[in-house]
Coordinates of C-alpha atoms and ligand atoms in Angstrom, one line a residue:
M10 CA 0.0 -0.3 -0.1
I11 CA 1.7 3.7 -1.2
K12 CA 0.9 5.8 2.1
V13 CA 0.8 9.7 1.1
I14 CA 0.8 12.9 3.0
T15 CA 0.0 16.8 2.4
Y16 CA -0.5 19.2 4.6
G17 CA -2.1 23.1 4.8
T18 CA -4.2 25.2 6.4
Y19 CA -8.1 24.6 4.9
D20 CA -9.3 28.0 5.7
L21 CA -11.8 28.6 4.1
L22 CA -12.0 24.8 2.0
H23 CA -12.3 25.9 -1.8
Y24 CA -12.0 25.0 -4.8
G25 CA -8.0 25.2 -4.8
H26 CA -7.9 22.6 -1.6
I27 CA -10.5 20.2 -3.4
R28 CA -7.9 19.6 -6.8
L29 CA -5.2 19.1 -4.4
L30 CA -6.6 16.4 -2.2
E31 CA -7.8 14.8 -5.5
R32 CA -4.8 14.8 -6.5
A33 CA -3.0 13.4 -3.7
K34 CA -5.6 10.2 -2.6
A35 CA -4.4 9.9 -6.7
L36 CA -0.6 9.2 -6.2
G37 CA -1.1 5.8 -3.7
D38 CA -3.9 3.7 -2.2
Y39 CA -3.7 5.9 1.5
L40 CA -4.0 10.3 2.4
I41 CA -3.5 11.1 5.5
V42 CA -4.0 15.4 5.7
G43 CA -2.2 16.9 8.0
V44 CA -3.9 19.5 9.2
T45 CA -2.2 22.8 10.6
A46 CA -3.2 24.0 14.2
D47 CA -4.3 27.6 15.1
G48 CA -0.6 28.0 17.1
F49 CA 1.1 26.2 15.0
D50 CA -0.3 28.9 12.1
R51 CA 0.8 32.2 14.1
T52 CA 4.0 31.4 14.6
R53 CA 4.6 30.3 10.8
G54 CA 3.1 33.9 10.2
K55 CA -0.2 33.2 9.1
I56 CA -2.4 35.7 11.7
N57 CA -5.8 35.7 10.0
V58 CA -6.9 32.1 9.9
Q59 CA -10.3 32.6 9.8
Q60 CA -11.7 29.6 11.7
P61 CA -10.5 27.9 14.1
L62 CA -8.5 24.0 14.1
I63 CA -12.3 22.2 14.4
E64 CA -13.5 24.0 11.5
R65 CA -11.0 23.5 9.3
I66 CA -10.8 19.6 10.0
E67 CA -13.9 19.0 9.4
A68 CA -14.2 20.8 6.4
V69 CA -11.5 18.4 4.9
R70 CA -13.5 15.6 6.6
A71 CA -16.9 16.2 4.9
L72 CA -14.9 16.3 2.0
G73 CA -15.0 12.6 2.4
I74 CA -11.4 12.2 0.2
A75 CA -8.6 11.9 3.5
D76 CA -8.0 8.1 5.3
E77 CA -7.2 9.9 8.1
I78 CA -6.5 13.5 9.7
V79 CA -3.3 14.7 11.7
V80 CA -2.9 17.8 13.2
E81 CA 0.0 19.5 12.7
E82 CA 1.9 21.0 15.7
Y83 CA 4.9 21.6 15.4
E84 CA 8.5 22.8 13.8
G85 CA 10.2 19.8 12.1
Q86 CA 6.7 17.1 13.2
K87 CA 7.1 16.4 9.0
I88 CA 10.1 14.5 9.7
D89 CA 8.1 12.6 12.6
D90 CA 5.1 12.0 10.9
I91 CA 6.2 10.1 7.8
I92 CA 8.7 8.1 9.5
R93 CA 6.0 7.6 12.5
Y94 CA 2.5 6.5 9.3
G95 CA 5.3 5.2 7.5
V96 CA 4.8 7.6 4.5
D97 CA 6.0 6.8 0.9
I98 CA 4.9 10.3 -0.8
F99 CA 5.1 13.7 1.1
T100 CA 3.1 16.2 -1.9
V101 CA 2.4 19.9 -1.5
G102 CA 1.4 22.2 -3.8
S103 CA 3.8 24.0 -6.7
D104 CA 3.3 27.5 -4.4
W105 CA 6.0 25.4 -2.3
V106 CA 9.0 24.0 -4.9
G107 CA 12.4 23.5 -3.1
K108 CA 10.5 24.1 -0.1
F109 CA 10.2 20.8 1.2
D110 CA 13.1 18.8 -0.6
Y111 CA 15.3 18.0 2.7
L112 CA 12.4 15.5 2.7
N113 CA 13.7 13.6 0.4
E114 CA 15.8 11.6 2.7
Y115 CA 12.9 10.2 4.1
C116 CA 10.2 9.8 0.7
K117 CA 9.3 11.3 -2.3
V118 CA 8.5 14.2 -2.2
V119 CA 6.3 15.6 -5.6
Y120 CA 4.5 18.9 -5.8
L121 CA 1.2 18.8 -7.6
P122 CA 0.5 22.7 -9.9
R123 CA -1.4 25.1 -8.2
T124 CA -4.8 25.6 -9.0
E125 CA -5.1 29.6 -10.8
G126 CA -6.8 31.8 -9.5
V127 CA -7.9 31.0 -6.2
S128 CA -6.4 30.9 -2.1
S129 CA -7.3 31.7 1.0
S130 CA -6.2 34.2 1.5
E131 CA -8.2 36.0 -1.0
L132 CA -11.1 35.2 0.1
R133 CA -10.0 35.9 3.4
A134 CA -9.3 39.4 1.8
E135 CA -12.8 39.7 -0.2
E136 CA -14.8 39.1 2.7
N137 CA -13.4 42.0 4.6
R138 CA -11.9 44.4 2.7
I139 CA -11.7 47.4 5.1
R140 CA -10.0 50.8 3.3
L141 CA -7.9 52.2 6.0
G142 CA -6.9 56.0 6.4
L143 CA -4.2 57.0 7.9
V144 CA -4.0 60.7 9.8
G145 CA -1.4 62.3 12.0
E146 CA 2.0 63.5 12.3
S147 CA 3.5 60.9 13.0
V148 CA 6.4 58.5 12.0
F149 CA 4.5 55.2 13.6
L150 CA 2.0 55.6 10.4
N151 CA 4.8 54.1 8.3
K152 CA 4.8 50.9 10.5
I153 CA 1.5 51.0 10.8
E154 CA 1.4 51.0 7.0
R155 CA 3.8 48.0 6.3
E156 CA 2.3 46.1 8.8
S157 CA -1.1 47.1 6.6
H158 CA 0.2 44.8 4.4
F159 CA 0.1 41.5 6.8
V160 CA -3.8 41.6 7.6
N161 CA -6.1 40.3 5.0
G162 CA -8.6 42.9 4.6
I163 CA -6.9 45.7 5.4
E164 CA -6.6 48.0 3.0
T165 CA -4.5 51.5 4.0
V166 CA -5.2 53.5 1.3
G167 CA -4.9 57.4 2.1
L168 CA -3.0 59.6 4.0
C169 CA -3.8 62.4 5.6
A170 CA -0.9 64.5 6.7
L171 CA -0.4 66.9 9.5
N172 CA 3.0 67.1 8.7
K173 CA 4.7 65.3 5.5
D174 CA 8.1 65.6 7.1
C175 CA 7.4 62.1 9.0
F176 CA 6.5 60.1 5.8
N177 CA 8.0 57.4 3.8
E178 CA 8.3 57.3 0.5
D179 CA 5.2 54.2 0.4
M180 CA 3.4 56.7 2.5
L181 CA 3.6 59.6 0.2
K182 CA 2.5 57.1 -2.3
L183 CA -0.9 55.7 -0.9
E184 CA -4.1 56.0 -3.1
L185 CA -4.5 59.1 -1.8
V186 CA -2.4 62.3 0.2
T187 CA -4.2 64.9 1.6
D188 CA -3.9 67.4 4.2
Q189 CA -8.0 67.9 4.0
Y190 CA -9.7 65.5 7.0
D191 CA -13.1 66.1 5.7
K192 CA -11.4 64.2 2.2
L193 CA -10.3 61.3 3.9
L194 CA -12.7 60.7 5.7
D195 CA -15.1 60.6 2.4
N196 CA -12.5 57.3 1.2
V197 CA -12.2 55.2 3.9
D198 CA -13.8 52.8 6.1
A199 CA -11.7 53.6 8.7
V200 CA -9.0 55.7 10.3
F201 CA -5.3 55.0 12.4
I202 CA -4.6 58.3 14.3
K203 CA -1.6 59.5 15.8
A204 CA -1.4 62.8 15.8
D205 CA 0.1 65.3 18.6
P206 CA -2.5 63.7 21.3
A207 CA -4.3 67.4 22.4
K208 CA -5.8 66.8 18.7
H209 CA -7.2 63.7 19.5
Y210 CA -10.4 63.9 20.7
E211 CA -11.4 66.2 17.9
L212 CA -10.5 64.4 15.3
V213 CA -11.7 60.9 16.6
K214 CA -15.1 63.0 17.1
T215 CA -15.0 63.8 13.3
A216 CA -14.2 60.5 12.8
L217 CA -17.5 59.1 14.3
S218 CA -19.6 61.3 13.6
E219 CA -18.9 60.4 9.4
R220 CA -19.5 57.1 11.1
K221 CA -16.3 55.8 10.8
H222 CA -14.4 53.5 12.7
V223 CA -11.6 54.3 14.3
L224 CA -8.7 53.4 15.9
C225 CA -6.2 56.1 17.5
E226 CA -2.9 56.0 19.2
S227 CA -3.7 55.9 23.3
P228 CA -4.3 58.6 24.5
M229 CA -7.2 58.8 22.4
A230 CA -8.5 61.6 24.4
L231 CA -7.0 64.2 27.6
T232 CA -10.1 64.3 30.2
E233 CA -12.6 61.8 31.5
K234 CA -15.3 64.2 30.1
E235 CA -14.2 63.7 26.6
W236 CA -13.4 60.1 27.0
D237 CA -17.4 60.0 27.9
D238 CA -18.3 61.6 25.3
L239 CA -16.0 59.3 22.5
T240 CA -16.9 56.5 23.9
A241 CA -21.2 57.3 24.0
T242 CA -20.5 59.0 20.0
A243 CA -19.4 55.1 18.8
K244 CA -22.0 53.0 21.4
S245 CA -24.3 54.8 19.3
E246 CA -23.6 54.8 16.1
N247 CA -22.4 51.0 16.6
L248 CA -19.2 51.9 15.1
V249 CA -15.6 50.2 16.4
L250 CA -13.2 52.5 18.9
S251 CA -10.0 51.7 19.2
D252 CA -7.4 52.7 22.0
G253 CA -3.8 51.6 19.4
I254 CA -1.4 50.2 22.7
K255 CA 0.8 47.4 20.3
T256 CA 1.8 45.7 23.6
A257 CA -1.3 45.1 24.8
Y258 CA -1.8 43.0 21.6
S259 CA 1.2 40.8 21.9
T260 CA 0.7 37.2 22.8
A261 CA 3.7 37.0 26.2
Y262 CA 2.2 39.8 27.6
S263 CA -1.5 38.6 27.1
R264 CA -0.1 35.2 28.6
L265 CA 2.1 36.8 31.7
Q266 CA -1.0 38.8 32.4
L267 CA -3.5 35.4 32.9
L268 CA -0.8 33.7 34.9
I269 CA -0.3 36.7 37.2
K270 CA -4.3 36.0 37.3
S271 CA -3.8 32.7 38.2
G272 CA -2.3 33.1 41.1
Y273 CA 1.6 31.9 40.2
I274 CA 3.2 35.2 42.0
G275 CA 0.7 35.0 44.8
E276 CA -0.5 38.1 45.8
V277 CA 1.0 41.5 43.8
M278 CA 3.3 43.6 45.8
S279 CA 4.6 45.9 43.2
V280 CA 4.7 46.7 39.7
D281 CA 8.0 48.9 38.2
V282 CA 7.9 49.3 34.6
T283 CA 10.5 51.5 32.9
C284 CA 10.6 52.7 29.5
T285 CA 12.9 55.3 28.0
S286 CA 15.6 55.7 24.6
L287 CA 18.5 57.5 23.5
D288 CA 16.3 58.0 19.8
D289 CA 16.4 60.8 18.4
L290 CA 12.4 63.0 19.1
Q291 CA 11.6 63.8 15.4
G292 CA 8.5 63.0 14.5
K293 CA 7.8 60.8 17.9
W294 CA 6.1 62.8 21.2
D295 CA 7.8 63.8 24.4
P296 CA 8.8 61.0 26.6
V297 CA 5.2 60.8 28.8
Y298 CA 3.3 60.6 25.8
E299 CA 5.3 58.3 23.6
W300 CA 6.0 56.0 26.8
G301 CA 3.6 56.6 28.8
P302 CA 0.8 55.0 27.6
T303 CA 2.4 51.4 27.2
A304 CA 4.0 52.3 30.7
L305 CA 0.8 52.6 32.8
L306 CA -1.0 49.4 30.8
P307 CA 1.2 46.9 32.3
V308 CA 0.7 49.1 36.2
F309 CA -4.0 49.7 35.8
Q310 CA -4.1 46.3 34.1
I311 CA -2.5 44.1 36.6
L312 CA -3.6 46.9 39.6
G313 CA -7.0 48.2 39.1
T314 CA -7.1 51.9 38.7
K315 CA -8.2 52.8 41.8
Y316 CA -4.7 54.2 43.4
S317 CA -4.8 56.0 46.7
E318 CA -2.3 58.4 45.5
K319 CA 0.0 59.3 42.5
H320 CA 3.2 61.2 42.4
V321 CA 4.8 62.5 39.2
Y322 CA 8.5 63.9 39.6
S323 CA 9.6 65.6 36.2
H324 CA 12.8 66.7 34.6
F325 CA 12.0 69.6 31.9
S326 CA 15.0 70.3 29.1
D327 CA 13.0 74.4 29.1
K328 CA 12.1 76.4 32.4
E329 CA 8.5 76.6 31.0
M330 CA 8.2 72.9 31.4
A331 CA 6.8 72.6 27.6
H332 CA 9.6 69.7 27.0
D333 CA 9.4 66.6 29.7
V334 CA 12.6 64.7 29.8
F335 CA 12.2 62.2 32.2
T336 CA 9.0 61.4 34.4
K337 CA 8.7 58.9 37.7
M338 CA 5.3 58.8 38.5
D339 CA 4.7 56.6 41.6
Y340 CA 1.0 55.4 42.4
V341 CA 0.0 53.7 45.4
Y342 CA -2.6 51.8 45.9
P343 CA -4.2 50.2 49.5
S344 CA -1.9 46.8 49.4
A345 CA 0.3 47.1 46.7
V346 CA 2.8 49.9 44.7
A347 CA 3.5 51.1 40.5
S348 CA 6.9 52.7 39.8
V349 CA 6.6 53.3 36.5
K350 CA 10.0 55.5 34.5
V351 CA 9.9 57.2 31.3
G352 CA 12.2 59.3 29.8
N353 CA 13.9 60.7 26.1
G354 CA 17.7 61.7 26.6
V355 CA 18.5 59.7 30.0
K356 CA 18.8 56.0 29.1
S357 CA 17.9 53.2 32.1
E358 CA 17.4 49.2 31.4
G359 CA 14.1 48.9 29.7
D360 CA 12.6 46.0 31.7
L361 CA 9.3 45.4 33.8
V362 CA 9.1 43.7 37.4
I363 CA 6.1 42.2 38.5
S364 CA 6.5 41.3 42.4
G365 CA 4.2 38.6 44.2
T366 CA 3.9 37.1 47.7
K367 CA 5.4 33.7 45.9
G368 CA 7.5 35.2 43.2
Y369 CA 7.9 37.4 40.3
V370 CA 7.6 38.2 37.0
Y371 CA 10.6 39.6 35.2
V372 CA 10.3 40.5 30.9
P373 CA 13.6 42.0 30.2
A374 CA 13.9 45.6 27.9
P375 CA 12.8 46.2 25.6
W376 CA 9.6 44.2 27.8
W377 CA 7.0 46.5 25.4
K378 CA 8.3 44.8 22.2
T379 CA 7.9 41.7 24.2
D380 CA 8.6 37.5 23.4
Y381 CA 9.6 36.5 25.7
F382 CA 9.2 36.8 30.1
E383 CA 10.4 34.5 32.9
V384 CA 8.1 33.6 36.4
R385 CA 11.1 33.4 38.9
Y386 CA 10.6 31.7 42.5
E387 CA 13.4 31.5 45.7
N388 CA 13.3 28.1 44.5
T389 CA 15.3 28.8 40.6
A390 CA 14.7 25.3 40.2
N391 CA 11.3 26.2 40.1
N392 CA 11.6 28.5 37.4
R393 CA 9.6 28.9 34.0
R394 CA 10.3 30.7 31.3
Y395 CA 7.7 31.0 28.4
F396 CA 8.8 32.5 24.2
Y397 CA 5.9 33.5 22.3
Q398 CA 6.0 35.1 18.7
L399 CA 5.7 38.2 18.0
D400 CA 5.2 39.8 15.0
G401 CA 5.9 43.0 13.8
E402 CA 6.2 44.7 17.5
G403 CA 2.3 43.6 17.8
I404 CA 0.5 46.0 15.1
R405 CA -0.3 43.3 13.0
Y406 CA -2.3 41.8 15.4
E407 CA -3.4 44.7 16.5
L408 CA -4.6 46.0 13.2
L409 CA -6.2 42.1 12.9
V410 CA -7.9 42.7 16.1
F411 CA -9.4 45.7 15.0
L412 CA -10.8 44.4 11.7
Q413 CA -12.3 41.8 13.6
A414 CA -14.2 43.8 16.2
I415 CA -15.6 46.0 12.9
K416 CA -16.4 42.5 11.3
G417 CA -18.4 41.7 15.0
K418 CA -16.5 38.6 15.1
T419 CA -14.5 39.3 18.4
R420 CA -15.0 41.8 21.9
Q421 CA -11.9 44.4 22.3
H422 CA -11.0 43.2 25.5
Y423 CA -7.0 44.0 25.5
V424 CA -7.7 47.2 26.5
K425 CA -10.2 47.2 28.4
D426 CA -12.7 50.8 28.9
Q427 CA -11.5 51.7 32.6
V428 CA -7.9 51.3 31.3
S429 CA -8.2 53.4 28.0
K430 CA -10.6 56.1 30.6
A431 CA -7.7 56.4 34.1
I432 CA -4.9 56.3 31.1
C433 CA -6.8 59.2 29.3
K434 CA -7.2 61.3 32.9
E435 CA -3.2 60.6 33.3
M436 CA -2.2 61.9 30.7
G437 CA -4.3 64.5 30.4
S438 CA -3.2 65.3 34.1
F439 CA 0.7 65.7 33.1
F440 CA -0.7 67.9 30.0
R441 CA -1.8 70.3 32.2
R442 CA 1.1 69.4 34.5
E443 CA -1.0 69.2 37.3
N444 CA 0.9 67.8 40.5
V445 CA 3.8 68.0 38.9
H446 CA 7.0 68.2 40.5
K447 CA 10.6 69.9 38.7
I448 CA 13.2 67.8 39.4
Ligands
CTP509 N1 -3.3 24.9 -3.0 C1 -3.2 24.8 -4.1 N2 -4.1 25.5 -4.8 C2 -5.0 26.7 -4.4 C3 -4.6 26.5 -2.7 C4 -3.5 26.0 -2.7 O1 -3.2 23.6 -4.5 N3 -4.5 27.4 -5.7 C5 -2.9 23.9 -2.0 C6 -1.4 24.7 -1.6 O2 -0.5 24.5 -2.6 C7 -1.5 23.8 -0.3 C8 -2.5 23.0 -0.1 O3 -3.5 24.0 -1.0 O4 -0.5 21.8 -0.7 C9 -3.1 23.8 1.7 O5 -3.1 25.4 1.1 P1 -3.5 26.3 1.9 O6 -2.2 27.0 2.2 O7 -4.4 26.1 3.1 O8 -4.8 27.7 0.9 P2 -4.3 29.3 0.7 O9 -4.9 29.2 -0.2 O10 -2.7 28.4 -0.3 O11 -3.8 29.3 1.5 P3 -3.6 31.2 1.7 O12 -3.9 31.8 1.4 O13 -3.5 31.0 3.4 O14 -1.8 31.2 2.3

């Protein structure tokens, strides 16, 4: 008996898949189909597969072509499977030519011509298609444009440039480049905003009133009242309004929070966060705006937003206190403390340490681009290390979650309302220099 094996994601099962499976089966007597697990797809960069594993397996099974279905969960598994199942032929479509030649050592490798004109990526893009406009005056928008290419269904079509110097060539070649916000809004379904935070409220408000979905770099407003107004408008119009804090969307960061909430380090006593840089600030905000929302995220997500005291110490580059260089914010809670240090022009270890009664979580610098963390205990034999792939600094996941929220497929839970609002309050308070001790 000739055994054949083939692998794929089989998302939104289509004619190309069916033809491939039929021809694979015809190569032998017994066909094993490997369907990729969700986590495995994510690590290899396929981030927006629409159907969960169980549905994709059922769709392949329902065709009645496969004799056996296995789940592909890890890098290198193909070799294991070929040996374990005594496979004679490994086959995949011609889009993979050469890629699996190394399996010739274990069985025969056959590349079958790929069916032209159909793919899961195209089906996903057709199903979703959202025209995104970028708004603002930050170099960060260049990254949003670049990362949007990885999310099937989001197409960055335009830019409303409040300051053209921030943007690279790709941005200036977009379908629509304008300095008129209403013109951009007329041509898109959704916007990503990163401008001077003092302009955010008006920009978000205008977009919502034109019935556009909004992803706005945090803080989206500088008072709680403004935040209330924006979220109420979005809700009443059934529009998505999300905070852009890329770290919130990284898998490692989400997982470390789950471990803490599950009691792995006991009761949390302290959260210590540092974000600093010596980079030229051109096109970026002053450090409290640039880093503040990200740095406050673990504090508010882990300890909550109801602190009892706050002390802010800042060093400014000028007498008028217009530009901050380094700021330390201390928060006191009924049974915990937090310390946030942000700076540009000052360098420190950019790590995150969360201390608890049983142990602590250590996220090495730069923690805000985290793909790795450790849970450490008194007895080092109990220490655990966790790694989760992070592509595109979390931006592509942020865009994906935004897209899924627009399509009504997920509820936004990465930055909860109370955290989003508290960050606006803190940033607004600093903007007005309330209780800021000059150092
Ligand atoms: N395949 C094919 N013809 C197509 C699409 C896919 O022969 N038009 C084959 C692939 O070469 C692979 C198998 O079907 O051997 C499963 O492919 P999969 O990656 O699941 O499908 P794609 O449509 O290529 O998915 P994506 O667009 O996400 O890459």
